[in-house]
Amino acid sequence: MSLPTVAAKPAAPRINPLQRIWLREIGMERLWMRPAPAAARPVVVPQAPVSKPVSVPDAMPAVVVQDTAPLPVAPAPAPAAPPTVAGAVPVAETAVASRRANGRPGIPASILNRTGPPPRPEPKAAEDDVVEAPRIPVAEAVKNANLDELREQVVACTACGLCDGRRHAVFGQGATPTRWLVVGEAPGEQEDRQGHPFVGRSGQLLDAMLAAVGMSRETDVFITNVIKCRPPGNRNPKPEEIAACSPYLMRQIALLKPERILVLGRFAAQTLLGTDATIGSLRGRVHSLKTDEGAEIPVIVSYHPAYLLRSPSEKARAWQDLKLASRMV
Ligand code: SF4
């Protein structure tokens, strides 16, 4: 009796490299490559190699894996490490270390464990802490000064802001002892450059006017200003600048003891006479200045030479003022 013919089982398909790639693509490769748990691992009879079917998801065709040694699988590339700076601690490591130290991510232990108020920043080195010498008021400093000492005080004076922009403090120039004291307003640009009062065209006109009544700055006249330093842009001096500077003029008057004072220009006249009257109402008559020593000095008001240069028609009035002053000699 012949045995019934049994249809031969179709040979189980093997996994070839192409299939392995495909399995890797769909994420199933590890299922094949990972060893099955012991309990679930089928017992393999050590017989001739027998292919066994393995169930796979419905969407996948059944494949058969032989109990043969798995093909070597190239290890997956490690994720690229971020670039690091020498000596720098990566942020992730810092956070981990912080978490290890205090259990709260992102807060350094030095802050979390701190008690008391946060430390104050170190005070900045005090570059501007320049200790200034105490200032002596001008009126106090000039009290006992002679003319040379007074000149030195003016040259070094910083009693008001005008010292910042000056080239020269203009003390005054002329004969000592003197007969007339001529007082102007403040140094202009040329006076500031040269350090002398009434230079340039104004100075030449003044010299000519004085010469017309027989006077000169070399032998008879001392010339100075109410303000000794040039105001910026030739602006009018401020009240505080006048207050700071006027003790120098008063000391000059006390030391020079002039026979009379010729005041040139509105500003100088108003300052010296302590009035806000116009120059037109002040000129043409004799005023009087009482000194601290009790002396009374005649004062004549006239136009400033710079004004006469701009308004030549006023020169006739200036000439009358000079004649008034000279008649009193
Ligand atoms: Fe001193 Fe008179 Fe000059 Fe002012 S203007 S800095 S008070 S000299």
mmCIF file of N, CA and C and ligand atoms in Angstrom, residues 138 153-164 166 169 226-230 240-241 243-246 248, ligand 1:
data_model
loop_
_atom_site.group_PDB
_atom_site.id
_atom_site.type_symbol
_atom_site.label_atom_id
_atom_site.label_comp_id
_atom_site.label_asym_id
_atom_site.label_seq_id
_atom_site.Cartn_x
_atom_site.Cartn_y
_atom_site.Cartn_z
ATOM 1 N N VAL A 138 35.099 136.340 48.080
ATOM 2 C CA VAL A 138 35.988 137.350 47.502
ATOM 3 C C VAL A 138 36.091 138.560 48.427
ATOM 4 N N GLN A 153 44.992 137.619 42.970
ATOM 5 C CA GLN A 153 43.722 136.991 43.336
ATOM 6 C C GLN A 153 42.764 136.948 42.147
ATOM 7 N N VAL A 154 42.733 138.011 41.379
ATOM 8 C CA VAL A 154 41.838 138.043 40.213
ATOM 9 C C VAL A 154 42.270 137.013 39.173
ATOM 10 N N VAL A 155 43.570 136.943 38.939
ATOM 11 C CA VAL A 155 44.069 136.003 37.927
ATOM 12 C C VAL A 155 43.714 134.565 38.309
ATOM 13 N N ALA A 156 43.733 134.266 39.598
ATOM 14 C CA ALA A 156 43.456 132.895 40.048
ATOM 15 C C ALA A 156 42.000 132.684 40.438
ATOM 16 N N CYS A 157 41.165 133.679 40.265
ATOM 17 C CA CYS A 157 39.805 133.626 40.821
ATOM 18 C C CYS A 157 38.917 132.599 40.104
ATOM 19 N N THR A 158 38.165 131.860 40.904
ATOM 20 C CA THR A 158 37.154 130.939 40.370
ATOM 21 C C THR A 158 35.821 131.150 41.101
ATOM 22 N N ALA A 159 35.587 132.384 41.510
ATOM 23 C CA ALA A 159 34.409 132.655 42.350
ATOM 24 C C ALA A 159 33.103 132.584 41.589
ATOM 25 N N CYS A 160 33.146 132.667 40.263
ATOM 26 C CA CYS A 160 31.900 132.496 39.494
ATOM 27 C C CYS A 160 32.203 131.688 38.230
ATOM 28 N N GLY A 161 31.145 131.314 37.536
ATOM 29 C CA GLY A 161 31.296 130.423 36.382
ATOM 30 C C GLY A 161 32.042 131.020 35.211
ATOM 31 N N LEU A 162 32.260 132.328 35.196
ATOM 32 C CA LEU A 162 32.949 132.940 34.061
ATOM 33 C C LEU A 162 34.408 132.516 33.976
ATOM 34 N N CYS A 163 34.943 131.979 35.054
ATOM 35 C CA CYS A 163 36.343 131.534 35.016
ATOM 36 C C CYS A 163 36.502 130.353 34.055
ATOM 37 N N ASP A 164 35.422 129.612 33.804
ATOM 38 C CA ASP A 164 35.527 128.416 32.958
ATOM 39 C C ASP A 164 35.871 128.743 31.514
ATOM 40 N N ARG A 166 37.256 131.719 30.296
ATOM 41 C CA ARG A 166 38.172 132.832 30.042
ATOM 42 C C ARG A 166 39.531 132.337 29.565
ATOM 43 N N ALA A 169 41.934 136.540 32.865
ATOM 44 C CA ALA A 169 41.177 137.470 33.714
ATOM 45 C C ALA A 169 41.833 138.833 33.528
ATOM 46 N N VAL A 226 33.919 146.344 35.463
ATOM 47 C CA VAL A 226 33.144 145.840 36.602
ATOM 48 C C VAL A 226 33.364 144.335 36.744
ATOM 49 N N ILE A 227 33.342 143.615 35.614
ATOM 50 C CA ILE A 227 33.538 142.161 35.590
ATOM 51 C C ILE A 227 34.919 141.885 35.004
ATOM 52 N N LYS A 228 35.667 141.001 35.629
ATOM 53 C CA LYS A 228 37.065 140.787 35.207
ATOM 54 C C LYS A 228 37.233 139.665 34.180
ATOM 55 N N CYS A 229 36.227 138.846 33.983
ATOM 56 C CA CYS A 229 36.334 137.754 33.005
ATOM 57 C C CYS A 229 35.250 137.915 31.944
ATOM 58 N N ARG A 230 35.563 137.501 30.732
ATOM 59 C CA ARG A 230 34.646 137.715 29.615
ATOM 60 C C ARG A 230 33.418 136.802 29.696
ATOM 61 N N GLU A 240 24.508 137.258 39.796
ATOM 62 C CA GLU A 240 25.402 136.535 40.707
ATOM 63 C C GLU A 240 26.870 136.724 40.316
ATOM 64 N N GLU A 241 27.114 136.926 39.025
ATOM 65 C CA GLU A 241 28.491 137.176 38.578
ATOM 66 C C GLU A 241 28.941 138.572 39.016
ATOM 67 N N ALA A 243 27.748 140.154 41.624
ATOM 68 C CA ALA A 243 27.918 140.100 43.080
ATOM 69 C C ALA A 243 29.239 139.456 43.458
ATOM 70 N N ALA A 244 29.636 138.418 42.702
ATOM 71 C CA ALA A 244 30.893 137.730 43.020
ATOM 72 C C ALA A 244 32.102 138.597 42.707
ATOM 73 N N CYS A 245 32.005 139.404 41.649
ATOM 74 C CA CYS A 245 33.181 140.118 41.145
ATOM 75 C C CYS A 245 33.321 141.540 41.685
ATOM 76 N N SER A 246 32.226 142.149 42.096
ATOM 77 C CA SER A 246 32.287 143.574 42.454
ATOM 78 C C SER A 246 33.234 143.891 43.616
ATOM 79 N N TYR A 248 36.230 143.079 43.929
ATOM 80 C CA TYR A 248 37.538 143.427 43.339
ATOM 81 C C TYR A 248 37.560 144.896 42.923
HETATM 82 FE FE1 SF4 B 1 36.293 135.808 39.649
HETATM 83 FE FE2 SF4 B 1 35.244 138.038 38.638
HETATM 84 FE FE3 SF4 B 1 36.287 136.224 37.018
HETATM 85 FE FE4 SF4 B 1 33.997 135.678 38.256
HETATM 86 S S1 SF4 B 1 34.345 137.296 36.728
HETATM 87 S S2 SF4 B 1 35.756 134.334 38.059
HETATM 88 S S3 SF4 B 1 34.320 136.708 40.234
HETATM 89 S S4 SF4 B 1 37.371 137.437 38.541
#
